[in-house]
Amino acid sequence: MTASPAAVATAVVLFRDGPAGHEVFLVRRGVERRFAAGFHAFPGGRLDPEDAELEVPGHAGEAAALVACAARELFEETGVLLARRAGEAPSRAKLAEGRRAVLDGTLPFRAFLERHRLALDPARLAPAGRWITPPHLPLRYDARLFLVRLASHDAPEVWAGELAAGALVPVARALRRWAAGELLLHPPNLHALRVLARPGEPSLAALSAPPHCDAFVSRRIEFQEGFFLAALRTPTIPPATHTNAWLVPAGDGLAVVDPGASDPAEQAALLAMLDALAAEGRPPRAVWLTHVHPDHTGAVARVAERYGVPVLGHRLAAGRVPGGVEVRPVRDGELLGGRFRVLETPGHAREHLAFLDEDTGALVCGDMVSTLSTIVIDPPEGDMAEYERQLERLRALGPRTLYPAHGPPAPAAPERLGAYLAHRHAREALIAAALDEAPRSLSAVTALAYADTPPAALPLAERSCLAALQKLASEGRVTQTGEGWRRA
């Protein structure tokens, strides 16, 4: 499967000098967003066709459209207007009225500028680099960053909508919160904060030349301090194309969670990343397994042999890892790496484990959830009742961030776990509603209860439907006969 195309976008690093160093305006994206849900970021968004129609003094073509996009997005998301005034400056009330109209789509940004005799001021936008989203994510952007120093009259403010919040934050404080796992950052935002943390005027050269990048794509993704992602292409279930190998702090080194790639090229990329981190003083110390499905274990033997590290997993994982790898069993409640609590979480797989970081609340949760789609529960190994009990247990523990095996991390973990449970319960209601006194086959129930599912995915949906029917049967709500399933 080829990577999705990258949409052109812009982001603005909005900063000012503060009493203890630079301050930046960070926004927090809503948890319902499809891209970077719940993450902290800089204001910005994708290029709009209208941006190419805006006149930008001293610029033409793509350069002009990118400046226009950055200025428009900044105005929409923060109210900061990068424009020169030919006449009397519009009042704050008029600016707010125009911003609302632009956001509502009732007034094009160009018409707003013309109405108030305004011309975009590209001099305030300094080009500060280019970043392209890695191919493993379903939504991808080719983003151009701009650096903007706040003027004394600028008063950035986020309105509720696509963004949940926004505030000026001292750079040093933002980096401390990132280190503690209190906010998540994608590589462009982390790199910009690190550059702005240096004393003196921010270096455009440093902003535009980040380390660990190839053709504007970052090879190193560290969502919170010490949590590195190696997204490896694996034989997994669509829409996922990759399995996340999480590299997390473990004593004086790292634990490698679920190195799943069987492809030699993917394994080589993982080993190169591990070698680089080892050279920086963070060597692999162990492999941890959430479970032993093939897309989670393909590179276990190679990692264990290369670095001479033990493989830890559930006792039921013994003898099931490719290459005859010995698995050292761990128990529920055991502490690994000085900070990760082992949680036995059967339901998707009998031997499933999750690992809760007691320092930051990060939960490395394997296939308990996916931020790309719904997890398949496939009997007899899969047990829907047990799976839902474990989701409830995880939610009650109050983790901060979910680190799944498929898809990006998800902050606001209890709310996300609650949403997964609500989705399961809603699907079970549809399954129950598909039954009446006349028996129905499993395929017939699936077709009715999963009417919103693409036909190609129905065979997998049928397995989860069976798991849900078995759960409903254990609750006395449905019965199975030789002719099929019926309401009890």
XYZ file of N, CA, C and O in Angstrom, residues 79-83 85 89 92 95 121 124 149-156:
76
model
N -6.586 35.284 15.753
C -6.987 36.684 15.643
C -5.848 37.634 15.357
O -6.057 38.840 15.209
N -4.613 37.127 15.261
C -3.460 37.971 14.938
C -3.451 38.232 13.436
O -3.462 37.279 12.636
N -3.448 39.488 13.053
C -3.538 39.867 11.648
C -2.210 40.461 11.186
O -1.765 41.490 11.707
N -1.594 39.822 10.214
C -0.316 40.276 9.658
C -0.605 41.082 8.395
O -0.532 40.581 7.278
N -0.964 42.334 8.583
C -1.354 43.165 7.449
C -1.013 44.624 7.726
O -0.993 45.074 8.874
N -2.048 48.623 7.031
C -3.308 49.331 6.895
C -3.117 50.566 6.023
O -2.251 51.397 6.302
N -7.187 52.016 11.029
C -7.159 50.616 11.448
C -8.531 50.188 11.954
O -9.196 50.947 12.670
N -11.032 46.618 17.349
C -10.999 45.220 17.786
C -12.335 44.538 17.510
O -12.393 43.365 17.147
N -12.432 43.684 13.868
C -11.551 42.549 13.589
C -12.211 41.247 14.027
O -12.171 40.244 13.308
N 1.270 41.621 5.114
C 2.617 42.104 5.428
C 3.563 40.901 5.501
O 3.793 40.352 6.587
N 6.706 40.219 8.108
C 6.624 39.675 9.474
C 6.732 38.152 9.504
O 6.855 37.572 10.575
N 7.384 37.232 15.139
C 7.512 37.879 16.450
C 6.235 38.669 16.714
O 5.787 39.464 15.871
N 5.645 38.465 17.877
C 4.443 39.192 18.242
C 4.730 40.681 18.381
O 5.739 41.076 18.980
N 3.851 41.502 17.816
C 3.925 42.949 18.015
C 3.190 43.319 19.300
O 2.399 42.523 19.835
N 3.433 44.520 19.792
C 2.827 44.935 21.062
C 1.306 44.949 20.991
O 0.622 44.742 22.000
N 0.751 45.205 19.786
C -0.701 45.283 19.663
C -1.349 43.921 19.413
O -2.574 43.817 19.404
N -0.545 42.875 19.204
C -1.106 41.546 18.944
C -1.612 40.924 20.246
O -0.929 40.967 21.276
N -2.792 40.337 20.178
C -3.373 39.686 21.363
C -3.978 38.349 20.932
O -5.191 38.237 20.732
N -3.144 37.318 20.756
C -3.661 36.041 20.262
C -4.683 35.419 21.210
O -4.512 35.440 22.432
